[in-house]
């Protein structure tokens, strides 16, 4: 019998649930996509005051969604605690709905002209302003924010499709905060002030077109400049959504023609040590040297060894963000670099900027200028996706209850799983004290081949979890292998832990914790294979070379976490995953003691 693993599973769990009871799920078929998106403006720095002026006397406001509208010409708002004060109006309100055409001024920015509705609330003395933007206006605003000085219309159209697809794929990223997207690069950089007729035309000329993969909007990542070689999405640490077969490492002959992709920068060792410490990476003694430990197949740095009076292994993504946040984002523009030692300073020679996954903006611009169409640009950067306005590919059926969404091509076969999932979720919420932040989305493939094609995972992987989506091999295949319920059990626990895991939490710890929390299992009795260091273990978990290696890596992760649990208790581990691991544990400096 074939043994099935999950990317995130599944080692010999002894525990097996009884068969699930009968289905109680209501069937609904997924329908169209939202034509309006809710965007939080001034997300990072919500203003304390907002001034609104009606354009041509057309603006209206209401103090609640169902209240009678009042016509206004000007409105000055202040936040006090969680209420909104309107100048000249004695009564305060907790919400305000604006519609019509108006200009708004806030945070010292130039006035913004808009004609989409906004909703305003207050929190802690700040105004929380949410715009209800038509999708195509949002796309035009993202083009203004993300494409800077693109000259080629075809490149702009390609970006319009990428931005729209990205929004469709990620859906309501901030649903728990009451909106869909923020206006920063966390979601997509939105610049309303930069929207003009040209960008609106670009959005309109591709209206509704998105990239499809396996019947769903693709995770259309894009980056400023890949430096001549794009990155495989799986290497964006802590962002498993980026793992997709169309986000591959490949060379980009276009962006390199533009020249200017090389950069050089310096960081003093003292500044670096301080920056790392600020982000919780403590280098013992005085920082003496930095060396590249591992690179990804694209040549990007994956792990570094930082040496003081001892060694610390640091993921390159944490290293870059520590320097970016604390010294400046201009220092390490990408992870495609060499590092050399020059006394008190480190010198970095690199190429490109950004993570390098998906569409390369500089390359797209060159393609456009050389006469390629936006379709060709998209086909080059997202190979295997299909461009279209309506669903292309698998006819997914959606089943749902209050707790879970299930996508399947065989609803009759899989409906019973809804009850099982709900039961597991309640069990985990009780045992960990953590609550699910969003409804899990289980996607059960019709065939093993479809699963492999879509996930890019080998056939011995049973399932994998990316964000809130759990992708599974066909349920009858897993049932036959005797691993259906234990796989779902493991993946659901993963999803819960992942949603609380602090960015940069090592994968071995997340994996090991899930295996530990899942209860009795035989991971520890698996054949031991030694891993050179923590970086090698991380690598084996993220991109295992073989089934055996993955199995050994799970065993090692489990053993490490079980030992930590013995020393510190389960609650400490749950706290660490949320707030960060103690440095010596995160970097593995202490783990090899006495082993
Ligand atoms: Zn966001
Ligand atoms: Zn490129």
Coordinates of C-alpha atoms and ligand atoms in Angstrom, one line a residue:
X1 CA 0.0 0.0 0.0
X2 CA 1.2 3.4 -0.9
X3 CA 2.1 5.5 2.2
X4 CA 0.8 9.0 1.9
X5 CA 2.2 12.0 3.6
X6 CA 1.1 15.5 3.9
X7 CA 3.4 18.5 3.4
X8 CA 2.5 19.1 6.6
X9 CA 1.9 15.7 7.8
X10 CA 1.5 12.9 8.5
X11 CA 3.5 10.6 10.4
X12 CA 1.9 7.4 11.5
X13 CA -0.8 8.8 13.6
X14 CA -2.2 6.0 15.7
X15 CA -5.2 7.8 16.6
X16 CA -8.1 7.3 14.2
X17 CA -11.5 8.9 14.4
X18 CA -14.6 6.8 14.0
X19 CA -16.5 7.3 10.8
X20 CA -18.2 10.6 10.7
X21 CA -21.9 10.8 11.1
X22 CA -24.3 11.8 8.4
X23 CA -24.1 15.1 6.6
X24 CA -25.9 18.2 7.7
X25 CA -24.3 20.6 5.3
X26 CA -26.3 22.8 3.0
X27 CA -25.2 22.7 -0.5
X28 CA -24.5 25.9 -2.3
X29 CA -22.7 26.3 -5.6
X30 CA -20.1 29.1 -5.6
X31 CA -21.2 32.1 -7.6
X32 CA -19.7 35.2 -9.1
X33 CA -17.0 37.5 -7.6
X34 CA -17.5 40.7 -5.7
X35 CA -17.8 43.8 -7.9
X36 CA -17.1 46.0 -4.9
X37 CA -14.2 45.8 -2.6
X38 CA -13.9 47.3 0.9
X39 CA -10.5 49.0 1.3
X40 CA -9.2 50.5 4.5
X41 CA -7.6 53.9 3.7
X42 CA -4.7 55.3 5.7
X43 CA -4.4 51.8 7.1
X44 CA -1.0 52.3 8.7
X45 CA -1.6 55.8 10.0
X46 CA -5.3 56.4 10.5
X47 CA -5.9 60.1 10.8
X48 CA -7.5 61.9 13.8
X49 CA -9.2 64.4 11.7
X50 CA -10.9 64.3 8.3
X51 CA -12.3 67.1 6.2
X52 CA -14.9 66.4 3.5
X53 CA -16.1 68.8 0.9
X54 CA -18.9 68.0 -1.5
X55 CA -18.2 68.2 -5.2
X56 CA -21.0 70.1 -6.9
X57 CA -23.1 69.8 -3.8
X58 CA -23.6 66.1 -4.2
X59 CA -22.4 64.5 -1.0
X60 CA -24.6 63.0 1.6
X61 CA -24.0 61.5 5.0
X62 CA -25.9 59.2 7.3
X63 CA -25.3 58.3 10.9
X64 CA -26.2 54.7 10.4
X65 CA -26.7 52.5 7.4
X66 CA -30.5 52.8 7.6
X67 CA -30.7 56.4 8.7
X68 CA -32.1 59.2 6.6
X69 CA -29.4 60.9 4.5
X70 CA -28.5 64.5 5.1
X71 CA -27.0 66.7 2.4
X72 CA -23.7 68.4 3.3
X73 CA -21.4 70.8 1.7
X74 CA -18.5 70.5 4.2
X75 CA -17.9 68.2 7.1
X76 CA -15.0 68.3 9.6
X77 CA -14.7 65.1 11.7
X78 CA -12.6 64.3 14.7
X79 CA -12.2 61.0 16.6
X80 CA -12.6 61.0 20.3
X81 CA -12.1 57.5 21.7
X82 CA -14.4 55.4 19.7
X83 CA -16.8 58.1 18.7
X84 CA -16.9 60.6 15.9
X85 CA -17.4 64.3 16.6
X86 CA -18.8 66.4 13.7
X87 CA -17.9 70.1 13.9
X88 CA -21.1 72.1 14.5
X89 CA -23.1 69.0 15.5
X90 CA -23.5 68.6 19.2
X91 CA -24.3 64.9 19.2
X92 CA -21.5 62.5 18.4
X93 CA -21.8 59.2 16.4
X94 CA -20.1 55.9 16.3
X95 CA -20.4 55.5 12.5
X96 CA -20.8 57.7 9.5
X97 CA -21.7 56.8 5.9
X98 CA -20.7 59.2 3.1
X99 CA -21.9 58.9 -0.4
X100 CA -22.0 61.1 -3.5
X101 CA -19.0 63.0 -5.0
X102 CA -16.6 64.7 -2.6
X103 CA -13.1 65.6 -1.8
X104 CA -11.4 64.4 1.4
X105 CA -8.4 65.7 3.3
X106 CA -6.6 63.8 6.0
X107 CA -3.2 63.4 7.5
X108 CA -1.7 66.4 5.7
X109 CA -2.1 64.6 2.3
X110 CA -3.4 66.6 -0.7
X111 CA -7.2 66.3 -1.1
X112 CA -8.5 63.1 -2.7
X113 CA -11.4 63.3 -5.1
X114 CA -13.7 60.3 -4.9
X115 CA -17.2 59.2 -5.8
X116 CA -17.4 55.9 -4.0
X117 CA -19.1 55.5 -0.7
X118 CA -17.0 55.5 2.5
X119 CA -17.8 54.3 6.0
X120 CA -16.1 55.9 9.0
X121 CA -15.7 54.6 12.5
X122 CA -13.5 55.6 15.3
X123 CA -11.1 53.7 17.5
X124 CA -8.7 54.9 20.1
X125 CA -8.9 58.5 18.9
X126 CA -8.4 57.6 15.2
X127 CA -10.7 57.6 12.3
X128 CA -11.0 54.3 10.5
X129 CA -12.0 55.0 7.0
X130 CA -13.2 52.2 4.7
X131 CA -13.9 52.8 1.0
X132 CA -16.4 50.7 -0.9
X133 CA -14.7 50.8 -4.3
X134 CA -15.9 49.3 -7.5
X135 CA -13.4 46.6 -8.5
X136 CA -12.2 48.3 -11.6
X137 CA -11.6 51.6 -9.8
X138 CA -9.6 49.6 -7.2
X139 CA -7.5 48.0 -10.0
X140 CA -6.8 51.5 -11.4
X141 CA -5.7 52.6 -8.0
X142 CA -3.4 49.7 -7.5
X143 CA -1.9 50.4 -11.0
X144 CA -1.2 53.9 -9.7
X145 CA 0.4 52.6 -6.5
X146 CA 2.3 49.6 -7.9
X147 CA 3.4 50.5 -11.4
X148 CA 5.2 53.8 -10.9
X149 CA 6.4 54.9 -14.3
X150 CA 5.4 52.1 -16.6
X151 CA 5.4 53.3 -20.2
X152 CA 4.1 50.3 -22.0
X153 CA 0.3 49.9 -22.1
X154 CA 0.6 46.1 -22.6
X155 CA 2.7 45.9 -19.4
X156 CA 0.1 48.0 -17.6
X157 CA -2.7 45.7 -18.8
X158 CA -0.7 42.6 -17.6
X159 CA -0.4 44.3 -14.2
X160 CA -4.1 45.1 -14.2
X161 CA -4.9 41.5 -14.7
X162 CA -2.3 40.5 -12.0
X163 CA -3.7 43.0 -9.5
X164 CA -7.3 41.9 -10.1
X165 CA -6.4 38.2 -9.9
X166 CA -4.4 38.8 -6.7
X167 CA -7.4 40.5 -5.2
X168 CA -9.8 37.7 -6.3
X169 CA -7.4 35.0 -5.0
X170 CA -6.9 36.4 -1.6
X171 CA -10.4 37.6 -1.2
X172 CA -11.2 39.2 2.1
X173 CA -7.8 39.3 3.6
X174 CA -8.8 41.5 6.5
X175 CA -12.3 40.1 7.0
X176 CA -12.0 39.9 10.7
X177 CA -11.3 43.7 10.8
X178 CA -14.4 44.4 8.7
X179 CA -12.8 45.1 5.4
X180 CA -11.2 43.3 2.4
X181 CA -7.9 44.9 1.8
X182 CA -5.6 47.5 3.3
X183 CA -4.0 50.2 1.2
X184 CA -0.4 49.1 1.7
X185 CA 1.9 46.6 0.1
X186 CA 0.7 44.1 2.7
X187 CA -2.2 43.7 0.3
X188 CA -1.6 45.9 -2.7
X189 CA -0.4 49.5 -2.7
X190 CA -3.4 51.7 -3.5
X191 CA -2.9 55.3 -4.6
X192 CA -6.3 56.9 -5.2
X193 CA -4.7 60.3 -5.9
X194 CA -2.8 58.7 -8.8
X195 CA -5.9 57.4 -10.6
X196 CA -6.3 59.1 -14.0
X197 CA -8.2 58.5 -17.2
X198 CA -5.4 56.5 -18.7
X199 CA -5.2 54.0 -15.8
X200 CA -9.0 53.7 -15.8
X201 CA -8.9 52.9 -19.5
X202 CA -6.2 50.3 -18.9
X203 CA -8.4 48.6 -16.2
X204 CA -11.5 48.9 -18.4
X205 CA -9.8 47.3 -21.4
X206 CA -9.1 44.2 -19.4
X207 CA -12.3 44.4 -17.2
X208 CA -13.1 41.3 -15.3
X209 CA -10.2 39.3 -16.9
X210 CA -8.3 37.2 -14.4
X211 CA -5.8 34.4 -14.5
X212 CA -7.3 31.0 -13.6
X213 CA -5.5 27.9 -12.3
X214 CA -7.4 24.7 -11.6
X215 CA -10.7 26.4 -11.7
X216 CA -9.8 29.2 -9.3
X217 CA -8.2 32.7 -9.4
X218 CA -4.4 32.2 -9.3
X219 CA -2.1 33.5 -6.6
X220 CA -0.8 36.1 -9.0
X221 CA 2.3 37.4 -7.0
X222 CA 4.4 40.0 -8.6
X223 CA 7.7 41.7 -7.8
X224 CA 9.6 44.8 -8.7
X225 CA 12.6 43.2 -10.4
X226 CA 13.7 39.6 -10.3
X227 CA 17.3 40.5 -11.2
X228 CA 17.3 38.0 -14.1
X229 CA 16.0 34.9 -12.3
X230 CA 12.5 34.6 -10.8
X231 CA 12.0 32.8 -7.5
X232 CA 9.9 29.7 -6.8
X233 CA 7.0 30.8 -4.6
X234 CA 7.7 28.1 -2.0
X235 CA 10.7 30.1 -0.8
X236 CA 8.6 32.9 0.5
X237 CA 8.9 31.9 4.1
X238 CA 5.7 31.7 6.1
X239 CA 3.7 32.4 3.0
X240 CA 2.6 28.9 1.8
X241 CA 0.0 30.5 -0.4
X242 CA 2.8 31.4 -2.8
X243 CA 3.5 27.7 -3.4
X244 CA 2.0 27.0 -6.7
X245 CA 3.1 25.3 -9.9
X246 CA 2.9 28.5 -12.0
X247 CA 5.2 30.3 -9.6
X248 CA 8.4 28.7 -10.7
X249 CA 12.0 29.6 -10.7
X250 CA 13.0 30.5 -14.3
X251 CA 15.4 32.8 -15.9
X252 CA 14.1 36.2 -17.2
X253 CA 15.9 37.4 -20.3
X254 CA 13.9 40.6 -20.3
X255 CA 14.6 42.5 -17.1
X256 CA 18.3 42.0 -17.5
X257 CA 18.2 43.9 -20.8
X258 CA 17.2 46.9 -18.9
X259 CA 20.6 46.9 -17.0
X260 CA 20.7 48.6 -13.7
X261 CA 19.6 45.6 -11.8
X262 CA 22.9 45.4 -9.8
X263 CA 23.3 47.1 -6.5
X264 CA 25.9 47.4 -3.8
X265 CA 25.4 48.4 -0.2
X266 CA 27.1 48.5 3.2
X267 CA 26.0 47.8 6.7
X268 CA 28.2 48.3 9.7
X269 CA 28.5 45.2 11.9
X270 CA 27.4 47.2 14.9
X271 CA 24.2 48.5 13.2
X272 CA 23.5 45.0 12.0
X273 CA 23.9 43.4 15.4
X274 CA 21.5 46.0 16.9
X275 CA 19.0 45.6 14.0
X276 CA 19.0 41.8 14.5
X277 CA 18.6 42.2 18.3
X278 CA 15.6 44.5 17.8
X279 CA 14.0 41.8 15.8
X280 CA 14.7 39.2 18.5
X281 CA 17.8 37.6 16.9
X282 CA 20.5 37.8 19.5
X283 CA 24.0 37.2 18.4
X284 CA 26.2 36.2 21.3
X285 CA 29.2 38.4 22.0
X286 CA 30.2 40.9 19.4
X287 CA 29.2 40.2 15.8
X288 CA 32.3 39.2 13.8
X289 CA 31.2 37.8 10.5
X290 CA 28.2 36.8 8.3
X291 CA 28.4 34.0 5.8
X292 CA 25.8 32.5 3.4
X293 CA 24.8 29.0 4.5
X294 CA 22.2 27.9 1.9
X295 CA 20.8 29.3 -1.3
X296 CA 17.6 28.5 -3.0
X297 CA 17.9 27.1 -6.6
X298 CA 17.5 30.6 -8.0
X299 CA 20.6 31.6 -6.1
X300 CA 18.8 33.7 -3.5
X301 CA 20.2 33.5 0.0
X302 CA 18.0 31.2 2.2
X303 CA 20.0 31.0 5.4
X304 CA 23.0 32.9 6.8
X305 CA 25.4 32.1 9.6
X306 CA 26.0 35.0 11.8
X307 CA 29.0 34.6 14.1
X308 CA 29.8 36.3 17.3
X309 CA 31.2 34.3 20.2
X310 CA 28.9 31.6 18.9
X311 CA 27.0 30.9 15.7
X312 CA 23.4 31.8 14.9
X313 CA 21.6 30.5 11.9
X314 CA 19.3 33.2 10.5
X315 CA 16.7 32.7 7.7
X316 CA 17.6 35.3 5.0
X317 CA 14.0 36.6 5.0
X318 CA 14.3 37.5 8.7
X319 CA 17.7 38.9 8.1
X320 CA 16.5 41.2 5.3
X321 CA 13.4 42.4 7.2
X322 CA 15.5 43.1 10.3
X323 CA 17.8 45.3 8.2
X324 CA 14.9 46.8 6.3
X325 CA 12.9 47.7 9.3
X326 CA 15.7 48.9 11.5
X327 CA 18.3 50.4 9.1
X328 CA 16.5 50.9 5.8
X329 CA 14.9 48.9 3.0
X330 CA 17.4 50.3 0.5
X331 CA 20.2 48.2 2.0
X332 CA 19.1 44.8 1.0
X333 CA 16.8 45.2 -2.0
X334 CA 16.5 41.5 -2.6
X335 CA 17.9 38.2 -1.3
X336 CA 20.0 37.7 -4.5
X337 CA 23.4 38.8 -3.1
X338 CA 26.9 38.0 -2.0
X339 CA 28.3 39.3 1.2
X340 CA 31.9 40.2 1.9
X341 CA 33.7 41.3 5.0
X342 CA 35.5 44.6 5.1
X343 CA 36.6 45.1 8.7
X344 CA 33.9 46.9 10.6
X345 CA 31.5 46.7 7.7
X346 CA 29.8 44.1 5.6
X347 CA 29.4 44.8 1.9
X348 CA 26.6 43.3 -0.1
X349 CA 26.6 43.0 -3.9
X350 CA 23.2 42.1 -5.3
X351 CA 20.7 42.0 -8.1
X352 CA 17.0 42.8 -8.5
X353 CA 14.6 44.0 -5.9
X354 CA 11.7 42.4 -4.1
X355 CA 11.0 38.7 -3.5
X356 CA 11.2 37.9 -7.3
X357 CA 8.1 35.6 -7.3
X358 CA 5.7 35.8 -10.2
X359 CA 5.5 38.7 -12.7
X360 CA 8.7 40.8 -12.8
X361 CA 7.6 44.4 -13.3
X362 CA 10.8 45.5 -15.0
X363 CA 10.7 42.4 -17.3
X364 CA 7.1 43.0 -18.1
X365 CA 7.8 46.6 -19.1
X366 CA 10.7 45.4 -21.4
X367 CA 8.4 42.8 -23.0
X368 CA 5.7 45.4 -23.6
X369 CA 8.2 47.8 -25.1
X370 CA 9.5 45.0 -27.4
X371 CA 6.0 44.5 -28.8
X372 CA 4.7 41.6 -26.7
X373 CA 1.0 41.6 -25.8
X374 CA -0.2 41.5 -22.2
X375 CA -1.4 37.9 -22.9
X376 CA 2.2 37.0 -23.8
X377 CA 3.6 38.8 -20.8
X378 CA 1.2 36.9 -18.5
X379 CA 1.9 33.6 -20.2
X380 CA 5.6 34.1 -19.6
X381 CA 5.4 34.9 -15.9
X382 CA 2.5 32.7 -14.9
X383 CA 3.0 29.6 -17.1
X384 CA 0.0 27.1 -17.0
X385 CA -2.6 29.7 -16.0
X386 CA -5.5 30.6 -18.2
X387 CA -6.7 34.1 -18.9
X388 CA -10.5 34.6 -18.9
X389 CA -13.5 36.4 -17.5
X390 CA -15.2 33.3 -16.2
X391 CA -14.1 30.1 -14.5
X392 CA -11.8 27.9 -16.5
X393 CA -11.1 24.3 -15.5
X394 CA -12.5 22.1 -12.8
X395 CA -16.2 22.5 -12.1
X396 CA -15.9 22.8 -8.3
X397 CA -19.0 22.4 -6.2
X398 CA -19.1 24.1 -2.9
X399 CA -20.5 22.6 0.3
X400 CA -20.6 24.6 3.5
X401 CA -21.9 24.7 7.0
X402 CA -21.2 27.4 9.6
X403 CA -17.7 26.3 10.3
X404 CA -16.2 25.1 7.1
X405 CA -16.2 25.4 3.3
X406 CA -15.6 22.3 1.2
X407 CA -14.8 22.3 -2.5
X408 CA -15.3 19.0 -4.2
X409 CA -16.2 17.5 -7.6
X410 CA -18.2 14.8 -5.8
X411 CA -20.5 16.3 -3.2
X412 CA -22.3 13.1 -2.5
X413 CA -19.1 11.3 -1.6
X414 CA -17.7 14.1 0.5
X415 CA -20.6 15.8 2.3
X416 CA -20.1 13.7 5.4
X417 CA -16.7 15.3 6.0
X418 CA -18.3 18.6 7.0
X419 CA -19.4 17.1 10.3
X420 CA -16.0 15.5 10.9
X421 CA -14.2 18.8 10.3
X422 CA -16.5 20.7 12.7
X423 CA -15.9 18.1 15.4
X424 CA -12.1 18.3 15.0
X425 CA -12.2 22.1 15.1
X426 CA -14.1 22.2 18.3
X427 CA -11.7 19.7 19.8
X428 CA -8.7 21.8 18.9
X429 CA -10.2 25.0 20.1
X430 CA -10.7 23.3 23.4
X431 CA -7.3 21.7 23.7
X432 CA -5.2 24.8 22.6
X433 CA -7.4 27.6 23.8
X434 CA -7.0 29.2 20.3
X435 CA -10.0 30.0 18.1
X436 CA -10.2 29.5 14.4
X437 CA -9.9 32.9 12.8
X438 CA -11.4 32.0 9.5
X439 CA -13.4 29.0 8.2
X440 CA -11.1 26.3 6.8
X441 CA -11.5 25.7 3.1
X442 CA -11.0 22.0 2.2
X443 CA -10.4 21.3 -1.5
X444 CA -10.7 17.7 -2.4
X445 CA -9.3 16.8 -5.8
X446 CA -11.0 14.4 -8.2
X447 CA -7.9 12.5 -9.0
X448 CA -4.3 12.0 -7.7
X449 CA -3.0 13.5 -11.0
X450 CA -5.2 16.6 -10.6
X451 CA -3.9 17.0 -7.0
X452 CA -0.3 16.7 -8.2
X453 CA -0.7 19.0 -11.1
X454 CA -2.4 21.6 -9.1
X455 CA -0.3 21.6 -6.0
X456 CA 3.0 20.7 -7.5
X457 CA 3.4 18.1 -4.7
X458 CA 4.5 14.6 -5.3
X459 CA 2.0 11.8 -5.0
X460 CA 3.3 10.7 -1.7
X461 CA 2.1 13.9 -0.2
X462 CA -1.5 13.4 1.1
X463 CA -2.5 17.0 1.7
X464 CA -1.1 20.4 2.3
X465 CA -2.2 23.5 4.0
X466 CA -1.8 27.0 2.6
X467 CA -3.4 29.8 4.5
X468 CA -6.9 28.7 5.2
X469 CA -7.0 26.3 2.3
X470 CA -6.3 22.6 2.9
X471 CA -5.8 20.7 -0.4
X472 CA -6.3 16.9 -0.2
X473 CA -5.9 13.9 -2.5
X474 CA -9.2 12.3 -3.4
X475 CA -10.9 11.2 -0.2
X476 CA -11.4 7.6 -1.4
X477 CA -7.7 7.3 -2.1
X478 CA -6.9 8.5 1.4
X479 CA -9.6 6.4 3.0
X480 CA -8.2 3.3 1.3
X481 CA -4.8 4.2 2.6
X482 CA -6.3 4.4 6.1
X483 CA -5.2 8.0 6.5
X484 CA -8.2 10.1 5.6
X485 CA -9.2 11.2 9.1
X486 CA -5.7 11.5 10.5
X487 CA -4.7 13.6 7.5
X488 CA -7.7 16.0 8.0
X489 CA -7.0 16.0 11.7
X490 CA -3.4 17.0 11.2
X491 CA -4.1 19.6 8.6
X492 CA -6.8 21.3 10.6
X493 CA -4.5 21.6 13.6
X494 CA -1.9 23.0 11.3
X495 CA -4.2 25.6 10.0
X496 CA -5.1 26.8 13.5
X497 CA -1.4 27.0 14.6
X498 CA -0.4 28.7 11.4
X499 CA -3.0 31.4 11.8
X500 CA -1.4 32.4 15.1
X501 CA 2.2 31.7 14.2
X502 CA 4.4 34.8 14.3
X503 CA 6.1 35.6 11.0
X504 CA 9.4 33.9 10.8
X505 CA 8.6 31.1 13.3
X506 CA 10.7 28.2 12.0
X507 CA 8.9 25.5 10.1
X508 CA 10.4 22.7 12.3
X509 CA 8.8 24.2 15.3
X510 CA 5.4 24.6 13.7
X511 CA 5.6 21.1 12.3
X512 CA 6.8 19.6 15.5
X513 CA 4.2 21.4 17.5
X514 CA 1.4 20.2 15.3
X515 CA 2.7 16.6 15.6
X516 CA 3.0 17.0 19.4
X517 CA -0.5 18.5 19.8
X518 CA -2.0 15.9 17.5
X519 CA -1.4 13.4 20.3
X520 CA 0.2 10.0 20.5
X521 CA 2.1 9.1 17.3
X522 CA 5.1 7.1 16.3
X523 CA 7.1 9.9 14.8
X524 CA 9.8 9.4 17.4
X525 CA 10.4 5.8 16.4
X526 CA 11.0 6.6 12.8
X527 CA 14.5 5.9 11.4
X528 CA 16.8 8.6 12.5
X529 CA 18.6 10.7 10.0
X530 CA 20.8 13.4 11.3
X531 CA 20.5 16.9 10.0
X532 CA 23.6 18.9 9.8
X533 CA 22.0 21.9 11.4
X534 CA 18.7 23.7 11.8
X535 CA 18.9 25.1 8.4
X536 CA 19.2 21.7 6.8
X537 CA 16.1 20.6 8.8
X538 CA 14.2 23.6 7.6
X539 CA 15.2 22.9 4.1
X540 CA 14.1 19.2 4.3
X541 CA 10.7 20.2 5.6
X542 CA 10.1 22.9 3.0
X543 CA 11.5 21.1 0.0
X544 CA 12.1 17.4 0.8
X545 CA 14.4 15.5 -1.5
X546 CA 12.5 12.3 -0.8
X547 CA 9.8 10.7 1.2
X548 CA 12.4 9.3 3.6
X549 CA 14.0 12.6 4.1
X550 CA 10.6 14.2 4.9
X551 CA 9.8 11.4 7.3
X552 CA 13.1 11.8 9.1
X553 CA 12.5 15.6 9.2
X554 CA 9.1 15.1 10.8
X555 CA 10.7 12.8 13.4
X556 CA 13.4 15.3 14.2
X557 CA 10.9 18.2 14.5
X558 CA 8.6 16.1 16.7
X559 CA 11.5 15.1 19.0
X560 CA 12.7 18.6 19.3
X561 CA 9.3 19.9 20.2
X562 CA 8.5 17.0 22.5
X563 CA 11.7 17.7 24.4
X564 CA 10.8 21.4 24.7
X565 CA 7.4 20.5 25.9
X566 CA 8.9 18.3 28.6
X567 CA 11.1 21.2 29.8
X568 CA 8.8 24.1 29.4
X569 CA 5.2 22.8 29.2
X570 CA 2.6 22.9 26.4
X571 CA 1.4 26.4 27.2
X572 CA 4.9 27.9 26.8
X573 CA 5.1 26.3 23.4
X574 CA 1.7 27.8 22.4
X575 CA 3.0 31.2 23.6
X576 CA 6.2 30.9 21.7
X577 CA 4.5 30.1 18.4
X578 CA 2.5 33.4 18.8
X579 CA 5.1 35.7 20.3
X580 CA 8.4 34.3 18.9
X581 CA 10.7 31.6 20.1
X582 CA 13.6 32.3 22.5
X583 CA 16.5 33.0 20.2
X584 CA 18.6 30.1 21.2
X585 CA 15.7 27.8 20.3
X586 CA 14.7 29.5 17.1
X587 CA 18.2 29.3 15.7
X588 CA 19.0 25.9 17.1
X589 CA 22.1 27.1 18.9
X590 CA 21.2 25.2 22.0
X591 CA 19.5 22.2 20.5
X592 CA 22.5 20.2 19.7
X593 CA 23.8 20.4 23.2
X594 CA 24.0 16.9 24.7
X595 CA 22.5 15.3 21.6
Ligands
LIG1 ZN1 -3.4 44.1 4.0
LIG2 ZN1 12.9 39.8 -14.2

